[in-house]
mmCIF file of C-alpha atoms in Angstrom:
data_model
loop_
_atom_site.group_PDB
_atom_site.id
_atom_site.type_symbol
_atom_site.label_atom_id
_atom_site.label_comp_id
_atom_site.label_asym_id
_atom_site.label_seq_id
_atom_site.Cartn_x
_atom_site.Cartn_y
_atom_site.Cartn_z
ATOM 1 C CA MET A 719 150.868 116.664 74.552
ATOM 2 C CA SER A 720 153.819 115.328 72.719
ATOM 3 C CA ILE A 721 154.584 118.276 69.370
ATOM 4 C CA GLN A 722 154.480 116.647 66.044
ATOM 5 C CA SER A 723 157.852 116.833 63.533
ATOM 6 C CA SER A 724 156.907 119.613 61.001
ATOM 7 C CA ILE A 725 158.428 116.615 58.639
ATOM 8 C CA ARG A 726 156.643 113.243 58.860
ATOM 9 C CA ARG A 727 158.107 110.557 57.463
ATOM 10 C CA LYS A 728 157.125 108.776 53.902
ATOM 11 C CA THR A 729 155.482 105.399 56.169
ATOM 12 C CA ALA A 730 154.836 101.095 54.517
ATOM 13 C CA PRO A 731 151.320 101.396 54.162
ATOM 14 C CA ASP A 732 152.020 105.074 52.532
ATOM 15 C CA ILE A 733 154.263 102.849 50.426
ATOM 16 C CA ARG A 734 151.604 100.467 50.065
ATOM 17 C CA ALA A 735 149.034 102.614 48.172
ATOM 18 C CA ARG A 736 151.355 103.379 45.557
ATOM 19 C CA LYS A 737 150.019 100.687 44.493
ATOM 20 C CA ARG A 738 149.380 101.301 40.913
ATOM 21 C CA GLY A 739 150.019 104.630 41.223
ATOM 22 C CA GLU A 740 153.352 107.297 40.815
ATOM 23 C CA PRO A 741 156.361 104.765 40.415
ATOM 24 C CA ILE A 742 158.435 104.258 44.316
ATOM 25 C CA VAL A 743 161.711 106.001 44.199
ATOM 26 C CA MET A 744 164.486 103.835 45.975
ATOM 27 C CA LEU A 745 168.297 104.401 46.383
ATOM 28 C CA THR A 746 170.601 102.351 48.623
ATOM 29 C CA SER A 747 172.454 104.423 50.939
ATOM 30 C CA TYR A 748 174.666 103.494 54.012
ATOM 31 C CA HIS A 749 176.539 106.948 56.389
ATOM 32 C CA ALA A 750 174.393 109.932 56.411
ATOM 33 C CA HIS A 751 175.924 112.081 54.934
ATOM 34 C CA THR A 752 175.143 110.559 51.163
ATOM 35 C CA ALA A 753 171.427 109.299 53.342
ATOM 36 C CA ALA A 754 170.742 113.718 52.848
ATOM 37 C CA LEU A 755 171.550 113.814 49.247
ATOM 38 C CA VAL A 756 169.227 110.712 48.494
ATOM 39 C CA ASP A 757 166.591 111.795 50.805
ATOM 40 C CA ARG A 758 165.278 115.367 48.976
ATOM 41 C CA TYR A 759 164.519 112.969 46.255
ATOM 42 C CA CYS A 760 163.523 109.464 47.287
ATOM 43 C CA ASP A 761 160.327 107.716 48.732
ATOM 44 C CA VAL A 762 162.581 104.664 50.677
ATOM 45 C CA ILE A 763 165.983 104.837 51.829
ATOM 46 C CA LEU A 764 167.344 101.236 51.325
ATOM 47 C CA VAL A 765 170.228 100.250 53.839
ATOM 48 C CA GLY A 766 171.003 96.881 52.019
ATOM 49 C CA ASP A 767 173.611 94.222 53.035
ATOM 50 C CA SER A 768 174.961 95.151 49.654
ATOM 51 C CA LEU A 769 176.291 97.490 52.350
ATOM 52 C CA GLY A 770 178.981 93.987 52.038
ATOM 53 C CA ASN A 771 180.181 94.895 49.124
ATOM 54 C CA VAL A 772 180.094 98.687 48.698
ATOM 55 C CA MET A 773 181.658 99.589 52.166
ATOM 56 C CA HIS A 774 183.061 96.056 53.242
ATOM 57 C CA GLY A 775 184.570 94.868 50.355
ATOM 58 C CA PHE A 776 183.487 91.549 51.075
ATOM 59 C CA GLU A 777 182.491 89.583 47.614
ATOM 60 C CA THR A 778 178.749 88.343 48.596
ATOM 61 C CA THR A 779 176.281 89.431 50.870
ATOM 62 C CA VAL A 780 177.684 86.427 52.854
ATOM 63 C CA PRO A 781 179.157 88.290 55.687
ATOM 64 C CA VAL A 782 176.863 91.052 56.785
ATOM 65 C CA THR A 783 175.764 90.581 60.705
ATOM 66 C CA LEU A 784 173.364 92.430 62.091
ATOM 67 C CA ASP A 785 175.876 94.564 64.233
ATOM 68 C CA MET A 786 176.746 96.169 61.019
ATOM 69 C CA MET A 787 172.875 96.660 59.729
ATOM 70 C CA ILE A 788 172.815 98.155 62.556
ATOM 71 C CA LEU A 789 174.953 101.253 62.749
ATOM 72 C CA HIS A 790 174.071 101.757 59.533
ATOM 73 C CA GLY A 791 170.689 102.341 59.850
ATOM 74 C CA ALA A 792 171.128 104.527 62.207
ATOM 75 C CA ALA A 793 173.387 106.779 60.847
ATOM 76 C CA VAL A 794 171.578 107.008 57.232
ATOM 77 C CA MET A 795 168.161 107.624 59.953
ATOM 78 C CA ARG A 796 170.408 110.722 60.853
ATOM 79 C CA GLY A 797 171.111 112.187 57.741
ATOM 80 C CA SER A 798 167.680 111.894 55.936
ATOM 81 C CA LYS A 799 164.347 113.566 57.523
ATOM 82 C CA GLN A 800 161.576 112.001 54.811
ATOM 83 C CA ALA A 801 162.389 108.655 53.390
ATOM 84 C CA LEU A 802 160.788 106.188 54.553
ATOM 85 C CA VAL A 803 164.345 103.985 55.596
ATOM 86 C CA VAL A 804 164.447 100.239 55.429
ATOM 87 C CA VAL A 805 166.802 98.000 57.182
ATOM 88 C CA ASP A 806 168.131 94.731 55.246
ATOM 89 C CA MET A 807 167.659 91.778 57.571
ATOM 90 C CA PRO A 808 170.598 89.956 56.627
ATOM 91 C CA PHE A 809 172.269 86.073 56.591
ATOM 92 C CA GLY A 810 171.933 84.230 59.750
ATOM 93 C CA SER A 811 169.383 87.053 61.685
ATOM 94 C CA TYR A 812 165.879 85.146 60.572
ATOM 95 C CA GLU A 813 166.205 82.195 59.262
ATOM 96 C CA ALA A 814 166.176 79.438 61.773
ATOM 97 C CA SER A 815 162.876 80.265 63.661
ATOM 98 C CA ARG A 816 159.521 83.556 63.125
ATOM 99 C CA GLU A 817 161.380 83.900 66.977
ATOM 100 C CA GLN A 818 164.621 84.524 66.145
ATOM 101 C CA ALA A 819 163.565 86.892 63.118
ATOM 102 C CA PHE A 820 161.445 88.374 65.331
ATOM 103 C CA ASN A 821 163.763 89.048 67.371
ATOM 104 C CA SER A 822 166.455 90.260 64.695
ATOM 105 C CA ALA A 823 163.589 92.664 63.385
ATOM 106 C CA VAL A 824 162.808 94.626 66.698
ATOM 107 C CA ARG A 825 166.977 95.246 67.143
ATOM 108 C CA ILE A 826 167.164 96.933 63.472
ATOM 109 C CA MET A 827 163.461 98.727 64.881
ATOM 110 C CA LYS A 828 164.443 100.043 67.960
ATOM 111 C CA GLU A 829 167.937 101.269 67.111
ATOM 112 C CA THR A 830 168.007 102.584 64.127
ATOM 113 C CA GLN A 831 164.165 103.621 63.987
ATOM 114 C CA CYS A 832 164.489 103.137 60.816
ATOM 115 C CA GLY A 833 159.999 102.833 59.790
ATOM 116 C CA ALA A 834 160.525 98.837 57.823
ATOM 117 C CA VAL A 835 162.443 96.215 57.613
ATOM 118 C CA LYS A 836 163.718 93.499 54.138
ATOM 119 C CA LEU A 837 163.895 89.357 54.030
ATOM 120 C CA GLU A 838 164.313 87.138 51.358
ATOM 121 C CA GLY A 839 162.528 84.480 49.988
ATOM 122 C CA GLY A 840 159.006 83.773 49.091
ATOM 123 C CA VAL A 841 157.045 80.822 50.479
ATOM 124 C CA ARG A 842 159.925 80.183 52.479
ATOM 125 C CA MET A 843 159.469 82.420 54.637
ATOM 126 C CA ALA A 844 156.042 83.563 54.519
ATOM 127 C CA GLU A 845 155.268 81.683 58.088
ATOM 128 C CA THR A 846 157.961 84.625 59.082
ATOM 129 C CA ILE A 847 156.274 88.010 57.027
ATOM 130 C CA ALA A 848 153.252 87.179 59.217
ATOM 131 C CA PHE A 849 154.323 86.459 62.240
ATOM 132 C CA LEU A 850 156.537 90.250 62.062
ATOM 133 C CA SER A 851 153.445 92.056 60.306
ATOM 134 C CA SER A 852 151.350 90.319 62.959
ATOM 135 C CA ARG A 853 153.657 92.364 65.498
ATOM 136 C CA GLY A 854 152.901 95.222 64.039
ATOM 137 C CA ILE A 855 156.666 94.884 61.702
ATOM 138 C CA PRO A 856 156.401 96.581 58.502
ATOM 139 C CA VAL A 857 158.044 93.878 56.587
ATOM 140 C CA MET A 858 158.677 94.134 52.457
ATOM 141 C CA GLY A 859 159.930 91.416 50.626
ATOM 142 C CA HIS A 860 162.813 90.527 47.962
ATOM 143 C CA VAL A 861 161.569 86.901 45.936
ATOM 144 C CA GLY A 862 163.485 86.387 42.491
ATOM 145 C CA LEU A 863 167.098 86.308 42.648
ATOM 146 C CA THR A 864 167.933 86.093 45.977
ATOM 147 C CA PRO A 865 171.379 86.635 46.346
ATOM 148 C CA GLN A 866 172.386 85.207 50.927
ATOM 149 C CA SER A 867 171.497 81.966 48.848
ATOM 150 C CA ILE A 868 174.821 82.893 46.711
ATOM 151 C CA ASN A 869 176.298 79.762 47.987
ATOM 152 C CA THR A 870 172.921 77.748 46.628
ATOM 153 C CA LEU A 871 172.718 79.299 43.861
ATOM 154 C CA GLY A 872 176.335 79.146 42.812
ATOM 155 C CA SER A 873 176.072 81.842 40.695
ATOM 156 C CA PHE A 874 174.697 86.290 40.030
ATOM 157 C CA ARG A 875 172.321 84.826 37.283
ATOM 158 C CA ALA A 876 168.747 86.127 36.231
ATOM 159 C CA GLN A 877 165.590 83.919 36.867
ATOM 160 C CA GLY A 878 163.028 82.998 34.921
ATOM 161 C CA ARG A 879 164.314 83.169 31.363
ATOM 162 C CA ASN A 880 162.353 79.921 30.446
ATOM 163 C CA GLU A 881 158.890 80.505 30.753
ATOM 164 C CA VAL A 882 158.902 76.540 32.323
ATOM 165 C CA ASP A 883 160.753 78.257 35.527
ATOM 166 C CA TRP A 884 158.623 80.726 36.115
ATOM 167 C CA GLY A 885 156.118 79.264 38.481
ATOM 168 C CA PRO A 886 157.939 79.267 42.035
ATOM 169 C CA ILE A 887 158.726 82.918 41.432
ATOM 170 C CA GLU A 888 155.515 83.650 40.496
ATOM 171 C CA ASP A 889 154.200 81.446 43.831
ATOM 172 C CA ASP A 890 156.914 83.739 46.031
ATOM 173 C CA ALA A 891 155.575 86.779 44.837
ATOM 174 C CA LYS A 892 152.042 85.524 45.336
ATOM 175 C CA ALA A 893 153.375 84.232 49.270
ATOM 176 C CA VAL A 894 155.156 87.161 50.267
ATOM 177 C CA ALA A 895 152.265 89.297 49.374
ATOM 178 C CA ASP A 896 149.694 87.384 50.913
ATOM 179 C CA ALA A 897 151.473 87.432 54.181
ATOM 180 C CA GLY A 898 151.407 90.653 54.865
ATOM 181 C CA ALA A 899 154.830 91.783 52.742
ATOM 182 C CA PHE A 900 154.160 96.503 52.249
ATOM 183 C CA SER A 901 156.098 95.796 48.940
ATOM 184 C CA VAL A 902 158.263 92.955 47.771
ATOM 185 C CA VAL A 903 161.319 94.120 45.212
ATOM 186 C CA VAL A 904 161.864 91.591 42.297
ATOM 187 C CA GLU A 905 165.314 91.182 41.959
ATOM 188 C CA ALA A 906 167.544 89.823 38.210
ATOM 189 C CA VAL A 907 163.999 87.795 36.635
ATOM 190 C CA ALA A 908 162.827 88.075 32.937
ATOM 191 C CA GLU A 909 160.732 90.953 31.597
ATOM 192 C CA PRO A 910 158.091 89.592 31.198
ATOM 193 C CA LEU A 911 158.053 87.996 34.358
ATOM 194 C CA ALA A 912 158.470 90.574 36.329
ATOM 195 C CA ARG A 913 155.096 92.126 34.270
ATOM 196 C CA LYS A 914 153.191 89.397 35.002
ATOM 197 C CA ILE A 915 153.819 89.268 39.328
ATOM 198 C CA THR A 916 153.375 93.173 38.951
ATOM 199 C CA GLU A 917 150.091 92.783 37.186
ATOM 200 C CA THR A 918 149.050 90.103 39.420
ATOM 201 C CA ILE A 919 149.687 90.597 42.632
ATOM 202 C CA ALA A 920 148.425 93.021 45.523
ATOM 203 C CA ILE A 921 151.299 95.169 46.661
ATOM 204 C CA PRO A 922 153.623 96.963 44.937
ATOM 205 C CA THR A 923 157.189 95.308 43.016
ATOM 206 C CA ILE A 924 160.360 97.096 43.805
ATOM 207 C CA GLY A 925 161.761 96.623 39.869
ATOM 208 C CA ILE A 926 165.609 96.450 39.765
ATOM 209 C CA GLY A 927 166.430 94.396 36.952
ATOM 210 C CA ALA A 928 162.607 93.214 36.633
ATOM 211 C CA SER A 929 160.988 95.577 34.237
ATOM 212 C CA ALA A 930 159.316 98.919 33.993
ATOM 213 C CA ALA A 931 155.915 97.731 34.699
ATOM 214 C CA CYS A 932 156.780 97.457 37.786
ATOM 215 C CA ASP A 933 155.205 99.585 41.041
ATOM 216 C CA GLY A 934 159.441 101.376 42.029
ATOM 217 C CA GLN A 935 162.999 100.664 41.352
ATOM 218 C CA VAL A 936 165.290 100.539 43.418
ATOM 219 C CA LEU A 937 169.600 100.334 42.881
ATOM 220 C CA VAL A 938 172.419 100.948 44.283
ATOM 221 C CA LEU A 939 174.006 104.123 44.891
ATOM 222 C CA GLU A 940 177.357 103.423 43.158
ATOM 223 C CA ASP A 941 176.360 101.612 40.676
ATOM 224 C CA MET A 942 173.857 103.655 39.685
ATOM 225 C CA LEU A 943 177.338 106.990 40.589
ATOM 226 C CA GLY A 944 179.475 104.984 38.599
ATOM 227 C CA LEU A 945 181.560 103.986 41.829
ATOM 228 C CA SER A 946 181.571 100.883 41.740
ATOM 229 C CA PRO A 947 184.003 98.822 39.925
ATOM 230 C CA ARG A 948 181.760 95.412 38.192
ATOM 231 C CA THR A 949 177.631 96.859 37.563
ATOM 232 C CA PRO A 950 175.474 94.896 36.642
ATOM 233 C CA LYS A 951 173.371 95.270 32.934
ATOM 234 C CA PHE A 952 171.156 96.308 34.469
ATOM 235 C CA VAL A 953 171.231 99.322 36.054
ATOM 236 C CA ARG A 954 171.699 102.561 34.369
ATOM 237 C CA ARG A 955 174.810 104.835 35.128
ATOM 238 C CA TYR A 956 173.464 108.710 36.065
ATOM 239 C CA GLY A 957 177.005 109.793 35.880
ATOM 240 C CA ASN A 958 180.562 108.223 36.682
ATOM 241 C CA LEU A 959 182.232 109.751 39.255
ATOM 242 C CA GLY A 960 184.913 106.875 39.907
ATOM 243 C CA PRO A 961 187.303 108.785 37.081
ATOM 244 C CA ALA A 962 186.927 112.005 38.619
ATOM 245 C CA ILE A 963 187.830 110.692 42.191
ATOM 246 C CA GLU A 964 190.687 109.364 40.933
ATOM 247 C CA ALA A 965 191.683 112.670 39.145
ATOM 248 C CA ALA A 966 190.669 114.316 42.399
ATOM 249 C CA ILE A 967 193.046 111.682 44.697
ATOM 250 C CA GLU A 968 195.923 112.084 42.143
ATOM 251 C CA GLY A 969 195.700 116.007 41.909
ATOM 252 C CA TYR A 970 195.763 116.171 45.347
ATOM 253 C CA ALA A 971 199.034 113.439 46.508
ATOM 254 C CA THR A 972 200.265 115.374 43.652
ATOM 255 C CA ASP A 973 199.787 119.636 45.405
ATOM 256 C CA VAL A 974 201.176 117.397 48.675
ATOM 257 C CA ARG A 975 204.299 115.954 47.629
ATOM 258 C CA SER A 976 204.929 119.622 45.369
ATOM 259 C CA ARG A 977 204.272 121.283 48.710
ATOM 260 C CA ALA A 978 201.489 123.373 46.524
ATOM 261 C CA PHE A 979 199.081 122.576 49.694
ATOM 262 C CA PRO A 980 198.507 123.663 52.051
ATOM 263 C CA GLY A 981 198.911 127.304 50.437
ATOM 264 C CA PRO A 982 198.966 130.181 52.631
ATOM 265 C CA GLU A 983 194.761 130.590 53.072
ATOM 266 C CA HIS A 984 194.966 127.317 54.352
ATOM 267 C CA VAL A 985 196.980 128.228 57.327
ATOM 268 C CA TYR A 986 196.159 129.398 60.836
ATOM 269 C CA GLU A 987 198.436 133.066 60.980
ATOM 270 C CA MET A 988 199.570 134.220 64.296
ATOM 271 C CA LYS A 989 197.059 137.101 66.291
ATOM 272 C CA LYS A 990 198.166 140.212 65.749
ATOM 273 C CA SER A 991 198.878 141.629 69.058
#
């Protein structure tokens, strides 16, 4: 008989059950130390492909590889204890076929031990979501602004700001829900549309630049903490660590150059005989 851990992680069904309940709290994390901090307060930790921008300096998420997602996902799992960890499937790892998506998702789940994967796309990915879900892989959807499509979208612009454009986005959200996703991220869409989607579909919506009416919210941790050089309109900063960190680095550099650091308390003396 196996010994069960005293701490039980949240699961995809736990999050699915939060529809119209207590709002779901989700933040990104890409390494063990921030995961340990985020884990204390969040229901879901997203290992987003935004790590391409935040950790690796890419202009878009397109260059992110499956191996990169697995590396960071495993680190977040080691740092967290109770939150559901969801790992993004990067561009090129799932679009070609259901089988490609399954093989990529299996690698992610086996090598990170995360609880779910996330992929972008609505109607066009519904068959893939159903294929994965029916084979034991929990899937979080992502509709509205889909950053992996930046090369066809042309810019990171809000979606559905004209009501005539609502139909395809509503269809995407419904398709994701009907296909078996346990939740869906709704990114950068007009507030009334995000509210309508939330009221209409049966799975939780997690907003980012969407609506307070969504069943939950997600932000990129570095955006929220003021560490990103540019932050989107939809970000509220709950800290401004950028200047403080720069001041700390400047202080360290000054102390090293003046030989004020290290001091006597930071070095090792000879043992007394």
